[in-house]
mmCIF file of C-alpha atoms in Angstrom:
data_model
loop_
_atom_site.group_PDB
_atom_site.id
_atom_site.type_symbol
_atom_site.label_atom_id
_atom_site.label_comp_id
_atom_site.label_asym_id
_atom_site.label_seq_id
_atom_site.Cartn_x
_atom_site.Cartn_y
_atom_site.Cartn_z
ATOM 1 C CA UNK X 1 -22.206 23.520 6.959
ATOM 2 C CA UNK X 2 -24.737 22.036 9.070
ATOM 3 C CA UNK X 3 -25.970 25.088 11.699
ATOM 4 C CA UNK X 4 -29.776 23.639 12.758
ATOM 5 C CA UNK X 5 -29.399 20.708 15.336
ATOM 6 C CA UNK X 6 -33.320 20.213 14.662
ATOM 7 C CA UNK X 7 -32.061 19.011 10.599
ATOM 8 C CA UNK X 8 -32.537 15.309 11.753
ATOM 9 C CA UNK X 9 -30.512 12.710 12.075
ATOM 10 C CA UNK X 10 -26.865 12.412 11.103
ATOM 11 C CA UNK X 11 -24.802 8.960 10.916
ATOM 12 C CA UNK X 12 -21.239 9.918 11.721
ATOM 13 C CA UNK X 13 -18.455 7.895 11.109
ATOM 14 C CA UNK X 14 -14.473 7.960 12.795
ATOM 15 C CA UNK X 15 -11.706 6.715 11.404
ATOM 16 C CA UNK X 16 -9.573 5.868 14.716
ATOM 17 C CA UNK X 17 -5.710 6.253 14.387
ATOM 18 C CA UNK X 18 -4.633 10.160 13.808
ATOM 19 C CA UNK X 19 -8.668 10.864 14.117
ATOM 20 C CA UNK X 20 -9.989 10.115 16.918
ATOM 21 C CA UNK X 21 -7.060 8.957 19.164
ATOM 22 C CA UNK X 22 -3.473 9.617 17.711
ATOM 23 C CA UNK X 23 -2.014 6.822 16.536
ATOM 24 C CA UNK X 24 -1.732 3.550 18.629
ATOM 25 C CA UNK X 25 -3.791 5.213 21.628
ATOM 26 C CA UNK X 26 -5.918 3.582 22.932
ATOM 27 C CA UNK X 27 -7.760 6.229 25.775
ATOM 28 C CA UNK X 28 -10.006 8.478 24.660
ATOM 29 C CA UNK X 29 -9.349 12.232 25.760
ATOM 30 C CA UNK X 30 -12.038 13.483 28.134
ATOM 31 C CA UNK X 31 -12.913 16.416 25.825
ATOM 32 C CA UNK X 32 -13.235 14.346 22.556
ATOM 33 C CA UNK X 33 -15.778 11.639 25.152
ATOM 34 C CA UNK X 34 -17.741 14.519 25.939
ATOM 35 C CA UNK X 35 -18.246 15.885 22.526
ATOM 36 C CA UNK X 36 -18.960 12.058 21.216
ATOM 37 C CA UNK X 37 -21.990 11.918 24.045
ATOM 38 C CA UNK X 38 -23.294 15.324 23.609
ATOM 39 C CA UNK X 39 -23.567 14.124 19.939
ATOM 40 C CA UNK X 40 -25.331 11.150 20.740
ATOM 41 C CA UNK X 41 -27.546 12.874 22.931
ATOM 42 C CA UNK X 42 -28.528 15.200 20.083
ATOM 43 C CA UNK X 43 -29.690 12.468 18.058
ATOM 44 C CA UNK X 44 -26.974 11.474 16.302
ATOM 45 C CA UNK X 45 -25.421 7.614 15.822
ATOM 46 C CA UNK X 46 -21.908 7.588 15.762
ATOM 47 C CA UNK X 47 -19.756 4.589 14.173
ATOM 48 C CA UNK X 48 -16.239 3.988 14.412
ATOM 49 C CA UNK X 49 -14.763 3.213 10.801
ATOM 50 C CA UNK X 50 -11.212 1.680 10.716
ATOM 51 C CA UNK X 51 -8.623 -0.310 9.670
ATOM 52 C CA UNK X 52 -8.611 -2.208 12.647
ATOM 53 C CA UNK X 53 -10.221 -5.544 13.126
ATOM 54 C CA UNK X 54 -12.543 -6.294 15.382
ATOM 55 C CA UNK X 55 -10.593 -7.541 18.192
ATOM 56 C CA UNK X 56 -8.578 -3.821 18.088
ATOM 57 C CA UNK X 57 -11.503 -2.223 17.769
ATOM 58 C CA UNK X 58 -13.298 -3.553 20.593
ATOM 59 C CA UNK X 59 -12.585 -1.991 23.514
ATOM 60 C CA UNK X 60 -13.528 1.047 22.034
ATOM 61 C CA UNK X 61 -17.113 -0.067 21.161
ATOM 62 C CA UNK X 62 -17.359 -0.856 25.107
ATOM 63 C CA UNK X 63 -18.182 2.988 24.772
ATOM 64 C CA UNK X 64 -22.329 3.779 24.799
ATOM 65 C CA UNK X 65 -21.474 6.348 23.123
ATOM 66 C CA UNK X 66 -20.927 4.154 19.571
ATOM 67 C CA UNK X 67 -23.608 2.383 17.842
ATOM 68 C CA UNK X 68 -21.496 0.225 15.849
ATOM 69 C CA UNK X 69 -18.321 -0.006 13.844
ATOM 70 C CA UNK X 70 -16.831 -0.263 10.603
ATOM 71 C CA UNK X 71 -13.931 -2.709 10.899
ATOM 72 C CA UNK X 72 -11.083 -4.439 9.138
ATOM 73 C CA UNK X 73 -11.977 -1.554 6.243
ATOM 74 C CA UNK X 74 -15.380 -2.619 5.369
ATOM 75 C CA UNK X 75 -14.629 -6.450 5.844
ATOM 76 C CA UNK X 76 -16.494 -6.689 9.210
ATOM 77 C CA UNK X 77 -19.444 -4.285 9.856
ATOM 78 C CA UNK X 78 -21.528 -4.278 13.219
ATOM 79 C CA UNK X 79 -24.375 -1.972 14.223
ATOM 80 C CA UNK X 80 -26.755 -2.328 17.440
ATOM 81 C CA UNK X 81 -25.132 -5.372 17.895
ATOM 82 C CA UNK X 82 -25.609 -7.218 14.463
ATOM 83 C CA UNK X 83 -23.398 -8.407 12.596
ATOM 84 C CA UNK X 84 -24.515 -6.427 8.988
ATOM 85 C CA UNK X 85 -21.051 -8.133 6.641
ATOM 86 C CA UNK X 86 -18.479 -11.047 6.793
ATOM 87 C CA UNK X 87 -16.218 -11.271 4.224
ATOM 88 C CA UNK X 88 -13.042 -12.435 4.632
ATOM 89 C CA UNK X 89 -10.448 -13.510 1.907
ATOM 90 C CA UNK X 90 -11.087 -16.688 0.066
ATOM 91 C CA UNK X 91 -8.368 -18.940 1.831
ATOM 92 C CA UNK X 92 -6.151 -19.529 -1.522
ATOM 93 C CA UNK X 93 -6.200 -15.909 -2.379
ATOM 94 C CA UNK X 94 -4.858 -15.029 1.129
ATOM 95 C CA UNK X 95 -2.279 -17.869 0.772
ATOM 96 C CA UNK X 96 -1.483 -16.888 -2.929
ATOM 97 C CA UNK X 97 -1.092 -13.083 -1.976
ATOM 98 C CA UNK X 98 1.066 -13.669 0.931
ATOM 99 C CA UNK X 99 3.380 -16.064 -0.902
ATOM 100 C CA UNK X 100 4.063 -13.454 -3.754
ATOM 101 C CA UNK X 101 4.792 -11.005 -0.889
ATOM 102 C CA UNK X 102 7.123 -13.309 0.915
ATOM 103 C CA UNK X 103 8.642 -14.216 -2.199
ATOM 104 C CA UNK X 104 10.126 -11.000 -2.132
ATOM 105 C CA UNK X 105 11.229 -10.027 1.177
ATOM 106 C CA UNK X 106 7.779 -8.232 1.991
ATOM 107 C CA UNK X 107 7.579 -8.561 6.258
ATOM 108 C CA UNK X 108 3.292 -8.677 6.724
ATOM 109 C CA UNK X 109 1.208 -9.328 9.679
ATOM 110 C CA UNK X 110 -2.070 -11.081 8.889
ATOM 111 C CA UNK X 111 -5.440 -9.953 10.075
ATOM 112 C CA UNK X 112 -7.974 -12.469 11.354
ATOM 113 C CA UNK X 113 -11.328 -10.881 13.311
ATOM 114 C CA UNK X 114 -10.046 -11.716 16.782
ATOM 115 C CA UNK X 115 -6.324 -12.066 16.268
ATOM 116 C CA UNK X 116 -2.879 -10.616 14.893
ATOM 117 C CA UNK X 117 -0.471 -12.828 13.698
ATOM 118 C CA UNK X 118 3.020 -11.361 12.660
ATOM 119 C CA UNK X 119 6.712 -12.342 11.587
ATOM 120 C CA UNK X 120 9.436 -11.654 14.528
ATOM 121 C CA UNK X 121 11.384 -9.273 11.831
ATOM 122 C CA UNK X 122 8.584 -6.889 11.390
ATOM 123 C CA UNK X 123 9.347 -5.029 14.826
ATOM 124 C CA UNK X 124 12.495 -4.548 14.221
ATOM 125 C CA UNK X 125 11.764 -3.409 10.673
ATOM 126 C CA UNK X 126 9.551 -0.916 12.260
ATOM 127 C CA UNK X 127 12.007 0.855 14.408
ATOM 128 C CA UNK X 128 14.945 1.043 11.888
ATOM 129 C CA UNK X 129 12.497 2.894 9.794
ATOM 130 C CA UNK X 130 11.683 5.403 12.273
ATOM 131 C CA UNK X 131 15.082 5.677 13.102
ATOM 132 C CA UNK X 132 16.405 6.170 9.443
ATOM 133 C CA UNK X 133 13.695 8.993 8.708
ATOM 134 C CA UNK X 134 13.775 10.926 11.837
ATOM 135 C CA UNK X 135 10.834 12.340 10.855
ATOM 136 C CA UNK X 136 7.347 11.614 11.923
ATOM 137 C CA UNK X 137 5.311 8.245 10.208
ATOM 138 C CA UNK X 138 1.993 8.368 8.360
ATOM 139 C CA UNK X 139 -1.039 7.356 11.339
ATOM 140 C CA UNK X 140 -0.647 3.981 10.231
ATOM 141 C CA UNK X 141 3.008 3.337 10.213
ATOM 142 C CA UNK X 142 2.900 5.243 13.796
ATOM 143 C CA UNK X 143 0.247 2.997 15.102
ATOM 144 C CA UNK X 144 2.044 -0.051 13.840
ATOM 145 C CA UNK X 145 5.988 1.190 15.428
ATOM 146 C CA UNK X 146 4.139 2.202 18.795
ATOM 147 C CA UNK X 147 2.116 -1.005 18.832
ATOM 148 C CA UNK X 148 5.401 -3.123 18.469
ATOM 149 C CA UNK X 149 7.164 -0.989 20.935
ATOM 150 C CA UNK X 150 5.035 -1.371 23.850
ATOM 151 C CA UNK X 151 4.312 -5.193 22.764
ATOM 152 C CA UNK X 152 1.424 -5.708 21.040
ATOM 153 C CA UNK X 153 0.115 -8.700 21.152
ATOM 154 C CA UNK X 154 0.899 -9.888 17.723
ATOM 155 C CA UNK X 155 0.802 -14.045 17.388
ATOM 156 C CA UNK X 156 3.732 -15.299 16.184
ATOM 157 C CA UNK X 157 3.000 -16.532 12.290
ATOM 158 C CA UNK X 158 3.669 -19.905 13.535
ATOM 159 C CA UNK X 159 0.574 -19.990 14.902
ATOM 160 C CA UNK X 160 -1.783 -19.120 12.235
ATOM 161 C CA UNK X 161 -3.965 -22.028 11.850
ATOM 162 C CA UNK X 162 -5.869 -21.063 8.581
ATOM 163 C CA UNK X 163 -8.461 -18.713 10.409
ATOM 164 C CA UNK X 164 -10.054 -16.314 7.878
ATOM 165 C CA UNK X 165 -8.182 -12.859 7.362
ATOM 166 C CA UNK X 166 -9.488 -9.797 6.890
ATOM 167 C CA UNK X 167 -6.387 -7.834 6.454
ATOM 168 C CA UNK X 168 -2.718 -8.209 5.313
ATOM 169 C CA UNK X 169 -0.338 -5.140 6.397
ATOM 170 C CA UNK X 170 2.957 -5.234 4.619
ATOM 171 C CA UNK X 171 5.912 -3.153 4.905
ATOM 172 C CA UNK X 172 8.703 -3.392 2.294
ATOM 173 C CA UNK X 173 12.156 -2.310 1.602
ATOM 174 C CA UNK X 174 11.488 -1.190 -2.059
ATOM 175 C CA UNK X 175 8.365 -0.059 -3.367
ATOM 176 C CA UNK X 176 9.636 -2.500 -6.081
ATOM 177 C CA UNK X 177 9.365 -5.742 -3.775
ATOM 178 C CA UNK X 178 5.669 -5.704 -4.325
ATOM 179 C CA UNK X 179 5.790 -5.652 -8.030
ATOM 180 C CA UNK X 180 4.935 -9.326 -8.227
ATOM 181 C CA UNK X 181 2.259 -9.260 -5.600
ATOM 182 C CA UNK X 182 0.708 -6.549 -7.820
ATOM 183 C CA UNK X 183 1.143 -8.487 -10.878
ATOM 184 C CA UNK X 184 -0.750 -11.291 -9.650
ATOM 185 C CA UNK X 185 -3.077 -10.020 -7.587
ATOM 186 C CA UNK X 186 -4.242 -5.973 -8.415
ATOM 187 C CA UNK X 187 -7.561 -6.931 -9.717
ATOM 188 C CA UNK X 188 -8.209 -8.866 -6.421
ATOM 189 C CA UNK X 189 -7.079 -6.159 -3.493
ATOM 190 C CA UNK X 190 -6.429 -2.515 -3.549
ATOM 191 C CA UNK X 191 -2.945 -1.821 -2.638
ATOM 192 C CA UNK X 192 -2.759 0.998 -0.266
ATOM 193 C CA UNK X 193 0.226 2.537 -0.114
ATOM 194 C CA UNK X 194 2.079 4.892 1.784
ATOM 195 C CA UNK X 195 5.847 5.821 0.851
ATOM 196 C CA UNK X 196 8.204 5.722 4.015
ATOM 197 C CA UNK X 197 10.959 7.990 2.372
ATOM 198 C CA UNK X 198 11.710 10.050 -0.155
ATOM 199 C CA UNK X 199 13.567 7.088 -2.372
ATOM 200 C CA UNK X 200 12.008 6.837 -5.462
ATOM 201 C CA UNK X 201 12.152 2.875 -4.983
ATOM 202 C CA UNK X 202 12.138 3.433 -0.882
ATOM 203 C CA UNK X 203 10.198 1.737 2.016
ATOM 204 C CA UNK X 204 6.913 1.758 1.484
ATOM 205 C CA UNK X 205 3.769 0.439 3.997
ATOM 206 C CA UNK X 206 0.449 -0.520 3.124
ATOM 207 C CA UNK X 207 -2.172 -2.847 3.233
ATOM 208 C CA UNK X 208 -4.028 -5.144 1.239
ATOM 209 C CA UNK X 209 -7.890 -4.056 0.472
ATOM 210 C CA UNK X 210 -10.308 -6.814 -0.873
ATOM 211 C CA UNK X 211 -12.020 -5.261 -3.509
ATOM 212 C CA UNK X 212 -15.376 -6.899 -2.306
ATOM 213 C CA UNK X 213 -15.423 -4.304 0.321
ATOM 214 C CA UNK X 214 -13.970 -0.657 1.503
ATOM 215 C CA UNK X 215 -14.891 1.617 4.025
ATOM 216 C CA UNK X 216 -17.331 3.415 1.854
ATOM 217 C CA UNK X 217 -19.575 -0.137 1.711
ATOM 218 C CA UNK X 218 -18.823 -0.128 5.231
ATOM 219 C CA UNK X 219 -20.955 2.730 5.423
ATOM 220 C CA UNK X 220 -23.838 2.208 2.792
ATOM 221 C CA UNK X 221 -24.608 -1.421 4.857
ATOM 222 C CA UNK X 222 -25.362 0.665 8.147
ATOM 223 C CA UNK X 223 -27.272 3.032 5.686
ATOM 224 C CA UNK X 224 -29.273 0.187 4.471
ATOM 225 C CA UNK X 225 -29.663 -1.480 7.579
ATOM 226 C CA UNK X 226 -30.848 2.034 9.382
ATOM 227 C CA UNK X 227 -32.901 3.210 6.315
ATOM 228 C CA UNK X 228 -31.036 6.226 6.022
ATOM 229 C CA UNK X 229 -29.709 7.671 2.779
ATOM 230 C CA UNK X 230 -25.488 8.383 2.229
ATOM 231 C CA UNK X 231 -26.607 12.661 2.347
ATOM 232 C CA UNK X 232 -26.932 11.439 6.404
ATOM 233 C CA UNK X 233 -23.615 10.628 6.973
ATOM 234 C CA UNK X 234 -20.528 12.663 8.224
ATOM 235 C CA UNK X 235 -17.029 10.854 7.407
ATOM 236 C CA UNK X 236 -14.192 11.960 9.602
ATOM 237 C CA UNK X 237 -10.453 10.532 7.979
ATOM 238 C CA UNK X 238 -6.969 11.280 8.170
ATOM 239 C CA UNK X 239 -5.064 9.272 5.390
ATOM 240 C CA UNK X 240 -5.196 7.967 2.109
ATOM 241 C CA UNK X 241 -7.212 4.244 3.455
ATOM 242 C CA UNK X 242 -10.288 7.210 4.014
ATOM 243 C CA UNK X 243 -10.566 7.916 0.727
ATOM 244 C CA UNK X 244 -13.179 5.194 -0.171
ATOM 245 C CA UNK X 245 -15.136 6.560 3.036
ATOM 246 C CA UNK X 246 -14.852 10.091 2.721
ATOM 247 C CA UNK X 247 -16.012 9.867 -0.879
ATOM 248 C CA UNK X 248 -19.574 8.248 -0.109
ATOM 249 C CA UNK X 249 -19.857 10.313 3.417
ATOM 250 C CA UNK X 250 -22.681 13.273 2.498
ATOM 251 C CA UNK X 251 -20.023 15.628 4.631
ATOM 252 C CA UNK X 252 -16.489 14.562 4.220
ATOM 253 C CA UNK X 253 -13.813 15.792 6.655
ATOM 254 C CA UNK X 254 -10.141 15.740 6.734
ATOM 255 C CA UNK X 255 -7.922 16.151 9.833
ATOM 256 C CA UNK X 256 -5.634 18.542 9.781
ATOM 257 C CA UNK X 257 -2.409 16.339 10.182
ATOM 258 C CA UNK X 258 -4.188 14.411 7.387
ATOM 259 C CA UNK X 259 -2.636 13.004 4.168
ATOM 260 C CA UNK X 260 -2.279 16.187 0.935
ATOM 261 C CA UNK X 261 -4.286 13.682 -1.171
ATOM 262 C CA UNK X 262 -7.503 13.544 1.082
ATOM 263 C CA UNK X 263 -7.213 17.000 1.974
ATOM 264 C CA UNK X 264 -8.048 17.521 -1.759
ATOM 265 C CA UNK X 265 -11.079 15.061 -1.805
ATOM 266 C CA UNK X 266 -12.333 16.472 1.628
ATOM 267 C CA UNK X 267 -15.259 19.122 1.961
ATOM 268 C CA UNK X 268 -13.873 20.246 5.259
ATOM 269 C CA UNK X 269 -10.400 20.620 7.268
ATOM 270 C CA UNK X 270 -10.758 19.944 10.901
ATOM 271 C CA UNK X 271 -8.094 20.759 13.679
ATOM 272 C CA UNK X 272 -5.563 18.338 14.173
ATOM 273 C CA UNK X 273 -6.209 15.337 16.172
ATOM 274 C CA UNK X 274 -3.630 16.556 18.809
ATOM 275 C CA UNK X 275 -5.476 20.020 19.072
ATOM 276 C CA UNK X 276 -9.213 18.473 19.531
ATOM 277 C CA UNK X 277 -9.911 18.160 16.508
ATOM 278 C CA UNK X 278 -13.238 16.304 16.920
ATOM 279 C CA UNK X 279 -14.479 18.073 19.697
ATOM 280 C CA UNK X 280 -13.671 21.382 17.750
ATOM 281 C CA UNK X 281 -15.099 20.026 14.440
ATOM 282 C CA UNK X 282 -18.296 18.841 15.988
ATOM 283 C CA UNK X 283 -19.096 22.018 17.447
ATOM 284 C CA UNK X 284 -18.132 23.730 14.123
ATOM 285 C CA UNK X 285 -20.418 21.224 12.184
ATOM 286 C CA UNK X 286 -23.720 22.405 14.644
ATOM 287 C CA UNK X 287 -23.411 18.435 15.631
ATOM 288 C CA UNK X 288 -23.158 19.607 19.571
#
């Protein structure tokens, strides 16, 4: 545990949804804004880390508070205003993914740095899912049915005009539906998964992961760039796309409405996300 503020420097990075904000928010709470500045006061740099791309994770940066981010899950990193990696898909290995996915009934929205482009049956998709399980989503799936709900602004796919992606989220009917994807394409992009039910073959959600990049070379590009070493950082997370993150972060921390499986990789537990957590955490940490 870190107790002497006078230790140096720390690099601290947030995942956003069921972290920071709970998923799909947008506002930061006062408390949690407070604790982020007093850290930054301190000495600290603080770097949002997400899933998002850049044109989600914006409005956030508008924040002084943040020195950079982490963005489309390593694809897009940005710190004092530079632009430290760009690496989007190659264009036939986005277009040879998605087909696969199609192929098989697979609804995905597709990721660009500054737009969302999605199929008009992925909404829908996304509430019959919450309705069916009556029970709550993983941060991601939340994000995604709250995001729809309230209109996101999600391009229709009709209007994807080849712009480099980033990202592709998918949500399927059968964990089975992406068996051919997987086949084809597993030594290209990480499949993250997330199981909607409790069906052996049941809805799953996910997204697809180049494996040039994660989070956790998110974070050792800011390192380089800053000429700090990986023991500097602090890695906040929530679900299973923190893994890569939390596993290079020098502390790693897992939110208490967090996933089982990074729970077990985590060095901490912090209070949920809807109790403070990162205000709480921070102070626990000797960070404010």
């Amino acid at each position: 545990m870190i107790k002497d503020k006078s230790m140096g420097r720390k690099l601290i990075f947030l995942d956003i949804d069921g972290t920071l904000l709970p998923p799909g928010d947008m506002l930061i709470p006062e408390s949690t804004l407070a604790a982020l500045d007093r850290a930054r006061a301190n000495g600290h740099k603080l770097f949002l880390c997400t899933g998002r791309n850049h044109r989600m994770t914006e409005p956030l940066l508008r924040h002084d508070c943040f020195a950079g981010a982490v963005c489309s899950a390593g694809g897009y990193v940005l710190c004092d205003g530079k632009t430290l990696v760009d690496i989007p898909m190659e264009p036939q290995q986005a277009e040879g993914v998605r087909a696969a996915l199609e192929r098989n009934g697979v609804e995905c929205t597709l990721e660009a740095r500054d737009a969302t482009f999605g199929g008009s049956n992925m909404a829908e998709r996304w509430k019959f899912i919450h309705k069916k399980n009556g029970a709550p989503l993983n941060s991601e799936a939340e994000r995604w049915r709250k995001a729809m709900e309230e209109g996101m602004s999600i391009l229709p796919l009709s209007d994807y005009k080849g712009e480099p992606l980033y990202k592709i989220v998918f949500i399927a009917d059968h964990e089975s539906d992406l068996a051919e994807a997987k086949r084809l394409y597993a030594d290209q992009f990480v499949f993250c998964e997330s199981k909607l039910d409790s069906l052996t073959d049941g809805f799953v959600n996910g997204e697809l992961i180049n494996r040039k990049f994660d989070k956790g070379t998110g974070i050792k590009a800011i390192c380089d760039h800053l000429g700090c070493t990986l023991a500097d950082t602090i890695g906040f997370g929530d679900s299973d796309n923190d893994l890569q993150m939390t596993d290079v972060a020098g502390i790693s921390v897992c939110m208490a409405n967090g996933s089982e499986n990074l729970k077990k990789r985590c060095d901490r537990i912090a209070p949920s996300v809807y109790e403070d957590g990162i205000a709480k955490e921070f102070k626990a940490l000797g960070l404010i």
